[in-house]
């Protein structure tokens, strides 16, 4: 964990945070304008999704130049201003490094296409099979085959994501050198951290072969031992000269063992890692494009296994409920709007008092919800449209398919930030690139005024992390596993213990506390009249943290 354990990260989806020049797209000056707001919340790092030049096929995750700013967001001077003004407020900027693939519009890919052998070796080009079919049976994570024709010849290039995102060949040392150069470029600009997009799939085997289980190919390229070597090398080459650079890896379909290996301090790979298993508990049979209520027992089991596993193994998790790829957690886990505030607070406490680094996704701190879009025309995301068409092709009616998209689309999280109740929610003076949500009901101006609101609750959670070493350094142990709808854990450090009880349901439930806890002190509660009693009745969506 090193010395970043008391830090909190806030994620900004730059297209949707704040538009400063009235074109309907959020930008860097918009972020600069809102730095005092973020400072008031108390965050330490700001992760910004990709702001590099990009054809925007996958909203910036298709990068065509790693060392420049896309003009839709501003220019390098704006970026330098952002870094400097953020530093004045003790906020470090984190960049999103998409190193598994480049856009096909990137100069490297274009040179490769033009026949330059050096750059052809930057990508994963393979001959088609004798029958003209793709080199392997792997599936793209955005649907369809993971291979597409490379120019007009007999080769295909690998794209684990969109066809416009060509996978890089990390086995070529020149590629790693280029990527290290990118990291050094941004460090020289004063950047304090990096998020590494889908980092655990960058290490493919030399020989790319069919998935024998006729699966999607995932096992053939996920968490290969070589990824750990790559990360150690980059750490050694780039980060040893800099103090306290926060690195977080996005891990696709990983395991507890690997998450530990990527983040255990003495291995010198990453500071922390995101995993996603806890956000797949409303997938029917592992399939995202389904609509079912979430499985509470599964959620509890995953949080506990990962919590205990990483605690015992000295790994360090990055905890989050929301990001730019997920529908809002509040819509998934707290379905009755009556419990909007209590539920949001309980969810926040579950991760902010956990062992690991908490992440807040923009708007979460005021309880933003999924938008109530009425038609596919409102959705922009390439993945949503691909999925909708696939659902229709599988025989779903338009209505069924739409209901699924509505519950799972990544655009749910990507709608404009809700600053106030004025036009376009105060995000812009122009129709935003993606339609607004319910800014009349939920907005920053309103929530910040409410002492019992969400903003103040998040502020309190962040302050507690700064004050209480047990939150930062305590181990993690699951407790009260037999109490229905409750996820509870203790954190223990030196002679202090913190008990955190979170109720994921509406029906009153209860548990019995030991005498030792009765002398404890309530650190945090979302019901103002909470008391410590031997027989503790837990109310709907209650969260209670007791230190003893
Ligand atoms: C994960 C990112 O979070 C997502 O938005 C993106 O589409 C894929 N990686 C591909 O880069
Ligand atoms: Ca703009």
Coordinates of C-alpha atoms and ligand atoms in Angstrom, one line a residue:
X1 CA 0.0 0.0 0.0
X2 CA 2.9 2.4 0.7
X3 CA 2.0 5.9 1.6
X4 CA -1.0 6.4 -0.6
X5 CA -3.4 4.5 1.6
X6 CA -5.1 7.6 2.9
X7 CA -5.8 9.0 -0.5
X8 CA -9.1 9.3 -2.4
X9 CA -9.4 9.4 -6.1
X10 CA -12.2 11.2 -8.1
X11 CA -12.9 10.2 -11.7
X12 CA -13.9 12.8 -14.2
X13 CA -15.4 11.8 -17.6
X14 CA -14.1 14.9 -19.3
X15 CA -16.7 15.0 -22.1
X16 CA -19.4 15.2 -19.5
X17 CA -18.0 17.2 -16.6
X18 CA -18.2 20.8 -17.5
X19 CA -18.3 22.6 -20.9
X20 CA -16.5 25.9 -20.8
X21 CA -16.9 27.1 -24.4
X22 CA -20.5 26.3 -25.2
X23 CA -20.0 23.5 -27.8
X24 CA -21.8 20.9 -25.7
X25 CA -18.7 18.9 -24.9
X26 CA -16.9 19.1 -21.6
X27 CA -13.3 20.3 -21.7
X28 CA -10.2 21.0 -19.7
X29 CA -11.1 24.6 -18.8
X30 CA -14.4 23.2 -17.5
X31 CA -12.4 21.0 -15.1
X32 CA -10.2 23.9 -14.1
X33 CA -13.3 25.9 -13.3
X34 CA -14.5 23.1 -11.0
X35 CA -11.3 22.4 -9.1
X36 CA -12.4 24.4 -6.0
X37 CA -15.5 22.2 -5.8
X38 CA -13.3 19.0 -5.9
X39 CA -11.0 20.5 -3.4
X40 CA -13.9 21.2 -1.1
X41 CA -15.0 17.6 -1.4
X42 CA -11.4 16.7 -0.2
X43 CA -10.1 14.4 -2.9
X44 CA -6.4 13.9 -3.6
X45 CA -6.2 12.6 -7.1
X46 CA -8.2 13.3 -10.3
X47 CA -8.3 10.5 -12.8
X48 CA -9.4 11.9 -16.2
X49 CA -10.5 9.5 -18.9
X50 CA -8.5 9.8 -22.2
X51 CA -8.1 13.3 -23.5
X52 CA -5.7 12.5 -26.3
X53 CA -6.3 13.0 -30.0
X54 CA -8.7 10.4 -31.1
X55 CA -11.3 9.6 -33.7
X56 CA -13.6 9.1 -30.7
X57 CA -15.0 5.8 -31.9
X58 CA -14.8 4.5 -28.3
X59 CA -14.9 7.9 -26.6
X60 CA -11.1 8.5 -26.5
X61 CA -10.1 4.9 -25.8
X62 CA -9.0 4.8 -29.5
X63 CA -6.0 7.0 -29.3
X64 CA -4.2 8.4 -32.3
X65 CA -1.5 10.4 -30.5
X66 CA -0.4 9.6 -26.9
X67 CA 1.5 12.9 -26.4
X68 CA -1.0 15.6 -27.3
X69 CA -4.5 16.9 -26.3
X70 CA -7.6 16.4 -28.5
X71 CA -8.8 19.8 -29.6
X72 CA -12.3 19.0 -28.4
X73 CA -10.9 19.3 -24.8
X74 CA -8.5 22.2 -25.3
X75 CA -4.8 22.3 -25.8
X76 CA -1.5 21.6 -24.0
X77 CA -1.6 25.1 -22.3
X78 CA -5.0 24.3 -20.8
X79 CA -3.6 21.0 -19.6
X80 CA -0.6 22.6 -18.0
X81 CA -2.8 25.1 -16.3
X82 CA -5.0 22.3 -15.0
X83 CA -1.9 20.5 -13.6
X84 CA -0.6 23.7 -11.9
X85 CA -4.0 24.8 -10.5
X86 CA -4.7 21.3 -9.2
X87 CA -1.3 21.1 -7.6
X88 CA -2.0 24.4 -5.8
X89 CA -5.0 22.6 -4.2
X90 CA -2.9 19.5 -3.5
X91 CA -4.7 17.5 -6.2
X92 CA -2.6 15.3 -8.4
X93 CA -3.7 14.6 -12.0
X94 CA -3.9 11.0 -13.2
X95 CA -3.9 10.2 -16.9
X96 CA -5.6 7.2 -18.6
X97 CA -3.1 5.1 -20.5
X98 CA -4.6 3.0 -23.1
X99 CA -1.7 0.8 -23.9
X100 CA -3.4 -2.4 -25.0
X101 CA -4.3 -0.9 -28.4
X102 CA -4.1 2.2 -30.5
X103 CA -6.6 3.7 -32.8
X104 CA -6.1 2.5 -36.4
X105 CA -5.7 6.2 -37.1
X106 CA -2.5 6.3 -35.1
X107 CA 0.6 7.1 -37.1
X108 CA 2.1 3.7 -36.2
X109 CA -0.8 1.8 -37.7
X110 CA -0.9 4.0 -40.7
X111 CA 2.8 3.4 -41.4
X112 CA 2.3 -0.3 -40.9
X113 CA -0.5 -0.2 -43.4
X114 CA 1.7 1.6 -45.8
X115 CA 4.1 -1.3 -45.6
X116 CA 6.7 -0.2 -43.1
X117 CA 7.9 -3.5 -41.5
X118 CA 9.1 -1.8 -38.3
X119 CA 5.6 -0.6 -37.5
X120 CA 4.0 -3.8 -38.7
X121 CA 5.8 -5.4 -35.8
X122 CA 4.1 -3.0 -33.4
X123 CA 0.8 -4.8 -34.0
X124 CA -0.5 -8.4 -33.9
X125 CA -0.7 -9.3 -37.5
X126 CA -1.4 -12.9 -38.4
X127 CA -2.2 -14.8 -41.6
X128 CA -5.8 -15.9 -42.1
X129 CA -6.5 -19.6 -41.9
X130 CA -6.2 -21.7 -45.1
X131 CA -10.0 -21.5 -45.5
X132 CA -9.9 -17.7 -45.4
X133 CA -11.3 -17.5 -41.9
X134 CA -9.8 -15.5 -39.0
X135 CA -6.4 -16.5 -37.6
X136 CA -8.1 -17.7 -34.3
X137 CA -11.7 -18.1 -33.0
X138 CA -11.3 -15.3 -30.4
X139 CA -14.2 -12.9 -30.0
X140 CA -14.0 -9.1 -29.6
X141 CA -15.2 -7.8 -26.3
X142 CA -17.5 -5.5 -28.2
X143 CA -19.0 -8.3 -30.3
X144 CA -18.0 -10.2 -33.4
X145 CA -14.6 -11.7 -34.3
X146 CA -11.5 -10.2 -32.7
X147 CA -9.8 -10.1 -36.1
X148 CA -10.2 -7.7 -39.1
X149 CA -8.5 -7.5 -42.5
X150 CA -5.2 -5.6 -42.4
X151 CA -5.3 -3.7 -45.7
X152 CA -6.0 -5.8 -48.7
X153 CA -3.5 -8.5 -48.1
X154 CA -3.8 -11.9 -46.5
X155 CA -3.1 -10.7 -43.0
X156 CA -5.6 -9.9 -40.2
X157 CA -4.9 -7.6 -37.2
X158 CA -6.1 -8.4 -33.7
X159 CA -8.5 -6.1 -32.0
X160 CA -9.8 -7.3 -28.6
X161 CA -12.1 -4.3 -28.6
X162 CA -13.6 -2.2 -31.4
X163 CA -12.3 -2.8 -34.9
X164 CA -10.8 0.7 -34.8
X165 CA -8.7 -0.4 -31.8
X166 CA -5.7 -2.4 -33.0
X167 CA -3.9 -4.4 -30.3
X168 CA -0.2 -3.6 -29.7
X169 CA 2.5 -6.2 -29.8
X170 CA 4.1 -6.0 -26.4
X171 CA 6.6 -8.8 -27.3
X172 CA 8.3 -6.2 -29.4
X173 CA 10.7 -4.3 -27.0
X174 CA 10.4 -1.2 -29.3
X175 CA 6.7 -1.0 -28.3
X176 CA 7.5 -1.0 -24.6
X177 CA 10.1 1.7 -25.2
X178 CA 7.5 3.9 -27.0
X179 CA 5.0 3.4 -24.1
X180 CA 7.7 4.2 -21.5
X181 CA 8.4 7.4 -23.5
X182 CA 4.7 8.3 -23.3
X183 CA 4.8 7.9 -19.5
X184 CA 7.9 10.0 -19.1
X185 CA 6.4 12.7 -21.3
X186 CA 3.4 13.1 -19.0
X187 CA 5.5 12.8 -15.8
X188 CA 7.5 15.7 -17.1
X189 CA 4.3 17.7 -17.3
X190 CA 3.7 17.1 -13.6
X191 CA 1.2 14.2 -13.8
X192 CA 1.0 12.3 -10.5
X193 CA -0.6 9.1 -11.5
X194 CA -1.7 6.7 -14.2
X195 CA -4.6 4.4 -14.8
X196 CA -3.7 1.6 -17.1
X197 CA -6.6 0.5 -19.3
X198 CA -7.2 -3.3 -19.5
X199 CA -3.6 -3.9 -18.5
X200 CA -3.9 -7.6 -17.8
X201 CA -4.6 -8.5 -21.4
X202 CA -1.6 -6.9 -23.0
X203 CA 0.6 -10.0 -22.7
X204 CA -0.4 -12.4 -25.5
X205 CA 1.4 -15.6 -26.3
X206 CA 3.8 -15.7 -29.1
X207 CA 1.8 -18.3 -30.9
X208 CA -1.9 -17.2 -31.1
X209 CA -4.0 -20.3 -31.3
X210 CA -7.7 -21.2 -31.2
X211 CA -9.4 -21.3 -27.9
X212 CA -9.9 -25.0 -27.5
X213 CA -13.0 -24.6 -25.5
X214 CA -14.5 -22.5 -28.4
X215 CA -14.8 -19.7 -25.8
X216 CA -14.0 -16.1 -26.4
X217 CA -10.3 -16.7 -26.2
X218 CA -10.0 -14.9 -22.9
X219 CA -7.9 -17.6 -21.3
X220 CA -5.4 -17.3 -24.0
X221 CA -4.5 -13.7 -23.3
X222 CA -5.6 -12.7 -19.7
X223 CA -3.2 -12.6 -16.8
X224 CA -0.4 -14.3 -18.6
X225 CA 2.8 -14.5 -16.4
X226 CA 4.5 -12.1 -18.8
X227 CA 2.3 -9.2 -17.9
X228 CA 3.9 -9.2 -14.4
X229 CA 7.3 -9.0 -16.1
X230 CA 6.2 -6.1 -18.3
X231 CA 4.9 -4.2 -15.3
X232 CA 8.1 -4.7 -13.3
X233 CA 10.1 -3.5 -16.2
X234 CA 8.1 -0.3 -16.6
X235 CA 8.1 0.3 -12.9
X236 CA 11.9 0.0 -12.9
X237 CA 12.5 2.0 -16.0
X238 CA 10.0 4.8 -15.3
X239 CA 8.8 5.1 -11.8
X240 CA 11.8 4.5 -9.6
X241 CA 13.0 8.1 -10.2
X242 CA 9.7 9.6 -9.1
X243 CA 8.1 9.5 -5.6
X244 CA 4.6 8.6 -4.9
X245 CA 3.3 8.0 -8.4
X246 CA -0.1 6.3 -8.1
X247 CA -0.6 3.5 -10.6
X248 CA -3.9 1.7 -10.9
X249 CA -4.4 -1.2 -13.3
X250 CA -7.8 -2.0 -14.8
X251 CA -8.0 -5.8 -14.6
X252 CA -10.4 -7.6 -16.8
X253 CA -11.7 -11.0 -15.5
X254 CA -8.8 -11.5 -13.1
X255 CA -8.3 -13.6 -10.0
X256 CA -7.5 -12.8 -6.4
X257 CA -4.0 -14.4 -6.8
X258 CA -3.2 -12.2 -9.7
X259 CA -4.6 -9.0 -8.1
X260 CA -2.3 -9.7 -5.2
X261 CA 0.7 -10.2 -7.5
X262 CA 0.0 -7.0 -9.4
X263 CA -0.2 -4.9 -6.3
X264 CA 1.9 -6.4 -3.5
X265 CA 4.3 -3.6 -2.7
X266 CA 7.5 -5.7 -2.7
X267 CA 6.8 -6.9 -6.3
X268 CA 6.9 -3.3 -7.7
X269 CA 4.2 -3.6 -10.3
X270 CA 1.2 -1.4 -9.6
X271 CA 0.0 0.6 -6.6
X272 CA -3.5 -0.9 -6.8
X273 CA -6.0 -2.6 -9.1
X274 CA -9.6 -2.5 -10.1
X275 CA -11.5 -5.8 -10.5
X276 CA -15.0 -6.1 -11.6
X277 CA -16.5 -9.3 -10.2
X278 CA -18.6 -7.4 -7.7
X279 CA -20.3 -5.6 -10.5
X280 CA -21.3 -8.7 -12.4
X281 CA -23.8 -9.8 -9.8
X282 CA -26.7 -8.7 -12.0
X283 CA -25.5 -10.6 -15.1
X284 CA -27.6 -13.6 -15.9
X285 CA -25.2 -16.5 -16.3
X286 CA -22.2 -14.2 -16.7
X287 CA -24.0 -12.4 -19.6
X288 CA -24.0 -8.6 -19.2
X289 CA -26.8 -8.0 -21.7
X290 CA -29.6 -9.4 -19.5
X291 CA -31.9 -7.8 -17.0
X292 CA -32.2 -9.5 -13.7
X293 CA -32.2 -8.4 -10.0
X294 CA -28.8 -8.5 -8.5
X295 CA -27.8 -11.5 -6.4
X296 CA -27.1 -10.2 -2.9
X297 CA -25.4 -13.4 -1.6
X298 CA -23.0 -13.4 -4.5
X299 CA -22.2 -9.7 -4.0
X300 CA -21.4 -10.4 -0.3
X301 CA -19.3 -13.4 -1.1
X302 CA -17.3 -11.5 -3.6
X303 CA -16.7 -8.5 -1.5
X304 CA -15.7 -10.7 1.4
X305 CA -13.4 -13.1 -0.5
X306 CA -11.6 -10.2 -2.2
X307 CA -11.5 -8.2 1.0
X308 CA -10.0 -11.0 3.0
X309 CA -7.9 -12.4 0.1
X310 CA -6.1 -9.2 -0.6
X311 CA -5.8 -8.4 3.1
X312 CA -4.1 -11.7 3.8
X313 CA -2.0 -11.6 0.7
X314 CA -0.9 -8.0 1.1
X315 CA -2.5 -6.8 -2.2
X316 CA -4.2 -3.4 -2.4
X317 CA -7.6 -3.1 -4.1
X318 CA -9.0 0.0 -5.7
X319 CA -12.7 0.1 -4.7
X320 CA -15.5 1.6 -6.7
X321 CA -19.2 1.2 -7.4
X322 CA -19.3 3.5 -10.4
X323 CA -17.3 4.4 -13.4
X324 CA -17.8 5.4 -17.0
X325 CA -18.5 1.8 -18.1
X326 CA -21.1 1.0 -15.5
X327 CA -24.7 1.9 -15.0
X328 CA -25.1 3.8 -11.7
X329 CA -24.8 1.5 -8.6
X330 CA -27.7 3.3 -7.0
X331 CA -30.0 2.0 -9.8
X332 CA -28.6 -1.5 -9.5
X333 CA -28.6 -2.0 -5.7
X334 CA -31.1 0.5 -4.3
X335 CA -34.2 0.2 -6.5
X336 CA -36.8 2.0 -4.4
X337 CA -36.3 5.8 -4.8
X338 CA -37.5 6.3 -1.3
X339 CA -34.1 5.1 -0.1
X340 CA -32.1 7.1 -2.5
X341 CA -30.1 9.0 0.1
X342 CA -29.8 6.3 2.7
X343 CA -28.9 3.7 0.1
X344 CA -26.3 5.9 -1.6
X345 CA -24.7 6.7 1.8
X346 CA -24.6 3.0 2.8
X347 CA -22.9 2.1 -0.6
X348 CA -20.4 4.9 -0.1
X349 CA -19.5 3.7 3.4
X350 CA -19.1 0.1 2.2
X351 CA -16.1 1.1 0.1
X352 CA -14.7 4.1 1.8
X353 CA -14.3 2.3 5.1
X354 CA -13.0 -0.8 3.3
X355 CA -9.3 -1.7 3.0
X356 CA -8.1 -0.2 -0.2
X357 CA -8.3 3.0 -2.1
X358 CA -11.8 4.4 -2.7
X359 CA -12.7 6.0 -6.1
X360 CA -15.6 8.4 -6.6
X361 CA -17.1 8.7 -10.1
X362 CA -18.3 12.2 -10.9
X363 CA -21.9 12.8 -9.8
X364 CA -21.8 9.8 -7.4
X365 CA -21.2 12.3 -4.5
X366 CA -24.6 13.8 -5.2
X367 CA -26.4 10.6 -6.0
X368 CA -26.8 10.9 -9.8
X369 CA -28.9 8.2 -11.3
X370 CA -29.3 6.6 -14.7
X371 CA -31.2 8.7 -17.3
X372 CA -34.7 7.8 -18.4
X373 CA -33.9 7.6 -22.1
X374 CA -36.9 6.6 -24.3
X375 CA -35.2 5.5 -27.5
X376 CA -32.0 4.0 -28.9
X377 CA -31.5 7.4 -30.6
X378 CA -30.5 8.8 -27.2
X379 CA -27.6 6.4 -26.8
X380 CA -24.2 7.2 -28.4
X381 CA -22.0 4.4 -27.1
X382 CA -20.8 2.0 -29.8
X383 CA -21.0 -0.9 -27.4
X384 CA -24.7 -0.2 -26.6
X385 CA -25.6 -0.1 -30.3
X386 CA -23.7 -3.3 -31.1
X387 CA -25.4 -5.0 -28.1
X388 CA -28.9 -3.8 -29.2
X389 CA -28.4 -5.2 -32.7
X390 CA -27.1 -8.5 -31.3
X391 CA -30.1 -8.8 -29.0
X392 CA -32.5 -8.2 -31.9
X393 CA -30.6 -10.8 -33.9
X394 CA -31.0 -13.3 -31.0
X395 CA -34.8 -12.9 -31.4
X396 CA -35.5 -10.3 -28.6
X397 CA -38.3 -7.9 -29.4
X398 CA -37.4 -4.2 -29.7
X399 CA -39.0 -3.5 -26.4
X400 CA -37.1 -6.3 -24.6
X401 CA -33.8 -5.3 -26.2
X402 CA -34.3 -1.7 -25.3
X403 CA -35.1 -2.5 -21.6
X404 CA -31.8 -4.4 -21.4
X405 CA -29.8 -1.6 -23.0
X406 CA -31.5 0.9 -20.7
X407 CA -30.4 -1.0 -17.6
X408 CA -26.8 -1.8 -18.7
X409 CA -25.7 0.9 -21.2
X410 CA -22.4 2.6 -20.4
X411 CA -24.1 5.9 -21.4
X412 CA -26.0 5.7 -18.1
X413 CA -22.8 7.0 -16.4
X414 CA -21.8 9.2 -19.2
X415 CA -24.6 11.8 -19.1
X416 CA -23.6 15.4 -18.2
X417 CA -22.7 16.3 -14.7
X418 CA -25.7 17.9 -12.9
X419 CA -24.4 21.2 -11.5
X420 CA -27.7 23.1 -10.9
X421 CA -31.3 23.2 -12.2
X422 CA -30.7 25.7 -15.0
X423 CA -30.7 24.8 -18.7
X424 CA -28.7 21.6 -19.4
X425 CA -28.1 21.2 -15.7
X426 CA -25.5 24.0 -15.7
X427 CA -23.2 21.7 -17.7
X428 CA -23.3 23.8 -20.9
X429 CA -25.1 26.6 -22.6
X430 CA -25.6 24.3 -25.6
X431 CA -27.4 20.9 -26.2
X432 CA -24.9 18.4 -24.8
X433 CA -23.3 15.6 -26.9
X434 CA -25.3 13.1 -24.8
X435 CA -28.7 14.1 -23.4
X436 CA -29.1 15.3 -19.8
X437 CA -30.7 13.4 -16.9
X438 CA -32.9 14.5 -14.0
X439 CA -30.9 17.7 -13.0
X440 CA -34.1 19.4 -11.6
X441 CA -34.2 16.9 -8.8
X442 CA -30.5 16.0 -8.4
X443 CA -27.8 18.6 -8.7
X444 CA -24.7 19.9 -6.9
X445 CA -26.2 23.2 -5.9
X446 CA -29.1 21.6 -4.1
X447 CA -27.2 18.7 -2.5
X448 CA -24.3 20.8 -1.2
X449 CA -26.8 23.0 0.7
X450 CA -28.2 20.0 2.6
X451 CA -26.2 19.2 5.7
X452 CA -27.7 15.7 5.6
X453 CA -27.1 15.3 1.9
X454 CA -24.7 13.1 0.1
X455 CA -21.9 15.6 -0.6
X456 CA -21.4 16.1 3.1
X457 CA -21.5 12.4 3.8
X458 CA -18.7 11.8 1.2
X459 CA -16.7 14.8 2.7
X460 CA -17.0 13.1 6.1
X461 CA -15.8 9.8 4.7
X462 CA -12.8 11.4 3.1
X463 CA -12.0 13.3 6.3
X464 CA -12.3 10.1 8.4
X465 CA -9.7 8.4 6.1
X466 CA -7.3 11.2 6.8
X467 CA -7.8 10.9 10.5
X468 CA -8.2 7.3 11.3
X469 CA -5.2 5.0 10.8
X470 CA -7.4 2.0 11.3
X471 CA -9.2 2.8 8.0
X472 CA -5.9 3.1 6.1
X473 CA -3.9 0.4 7.7
X474 CA -6.4 -2.0 9.3
X475 CA -6.7 -5.6 8.0
X476 CA -10.0 -6.8 6.8
X477 CA -12.2 -9.5 8.1
X478 CA -15.8 -10.4 7.2
X479 CA -18.2 -10.7 10.2
X480 CA -21.9 -11.4 10.8
X481 CA -22.2 -13.5 7.7
X482 CA -25.4 -15.1 8.9
X483 CA -27.3 -11.9 9.1
X484 CA -29.5 -11.5 6.1
X485 CA -28.9 -8.6 3.7
X486 CA -26.0 -7.3 5.8
X487 CA -22.4 -6.9 4.7
X488 CA -20.3 -6.3 7.7
X489 CA -16.5 -6.3 8.3
X490 CA -14.0 -5.4 10.9
X491 CA -10.8 -3.5 10.3
X492 CA -8.1 -4.1 12.9
X493 CA -4.9 -2.1 13.4
X494 CA -2.6 -2.1 16.5
X495 CA -5.1 -1.8 19.4
X496 CA -8.0 -0.4 17.4
X497 CA -10.9 -2.1 15.7
X498 CA -13.5 -0.6 13.4
X499 CA -16.7 -2.5 12.9
X500 CA -18.7 -1.5 9.8
X501 CA -22.2 -2.7 9.3
X502 CA -24.0 -2.2 6.0
X503 CA -27.6 -3.1 5.4
X504 CA -28.4 -3.8 1.7
X505 CA -32.1 -4.2 2.3
X506 CA -35.4 -2.8 3.6
X507 CA -36.6 -5.3 6.1
X508 CA -35.5 -4.5 9.6
X509 CA -32.9 -7.0 10.8
X510 CA -30.8 -7.2 13.9
X511 CA -27.6 -8.5 15.4
X512 CA -26.0 -8.8 18.8
X513 CA -22.9 -6.9 19.7
X514 CA -20.3 -8.1 22.2
X515 CA -19.7 -6.1 25.4
X516 CA -16.4 -4.9 24.2
X517 CA -18.1 -3.0 21.3
X518 CA -20.6 -1.4 23.7
X519 CA -18.0 1.0 24.9
X520 CA -17.1 1.9 21.4
X521 CA -17.7 5.2 19.6
X522 CA -19.8 5.8 16.5
X523 CA -17.5 7.1 13.8
X524 CA -20.2 7.3 11.1
X525 CA -23.9 6.7 10.7
X526 CA -26.6 7.6 8.2
X527 CA -29.4 7.6 10.7
X528 CA -28.8 10.6 13.1
X529 CA -30.2 8.8 16.1
X530 CA -28.0 5.7 15.8
X531 CA -26.9 4.3 19.1
X532 CA -24.7 1.3 20.2
X533 CA -26.9 -1.2 21.9
X534 CA -26.3 -4.9 22.7
X535 CA -29.2 -6.0 20.6
X536 CA -28.8 -3.8 17.5
X537 CA -31.8 -3.3 15.2
X538 CA -30.7 -2.4 11.8
X539 CA -33.0 -0.2 9.7
X540 CA -33.4 0.0 5.9
X541 CA -30.1 0.7 4.2
X542 CA -28.5 1.7 7.5
X543 CA -24.7 2.0 7.7
X544 CA -23.0 2.2 11.0
X545 CA -19.3 2.3 11.8
X546 CA -18.1 1.8 15.4
X547 CA -14.6 2.2 16.6
X548 CA -13.5 0.3 19.8
Ligands
LIG1 C1 -11.9 -0.2 -20.6 C2 -12.4 1.2 -20.7 O1 -12.8 1.6 -19.4 C3 -13.5 1.2 -21.7 O2 -14.2 2.4 -21.6 C4 -12.9 1.0 -23.0 O3 -14.0 0.9 -24.0 C5 -12.1 -0.3 -23.0 N1 -11.3 -0.4 -21.9 C6 -11.2 -0.4 -24.3 O4 -10.2 0.5 -24.2
LIG2 CA1 -16.4 22.4 -24.8

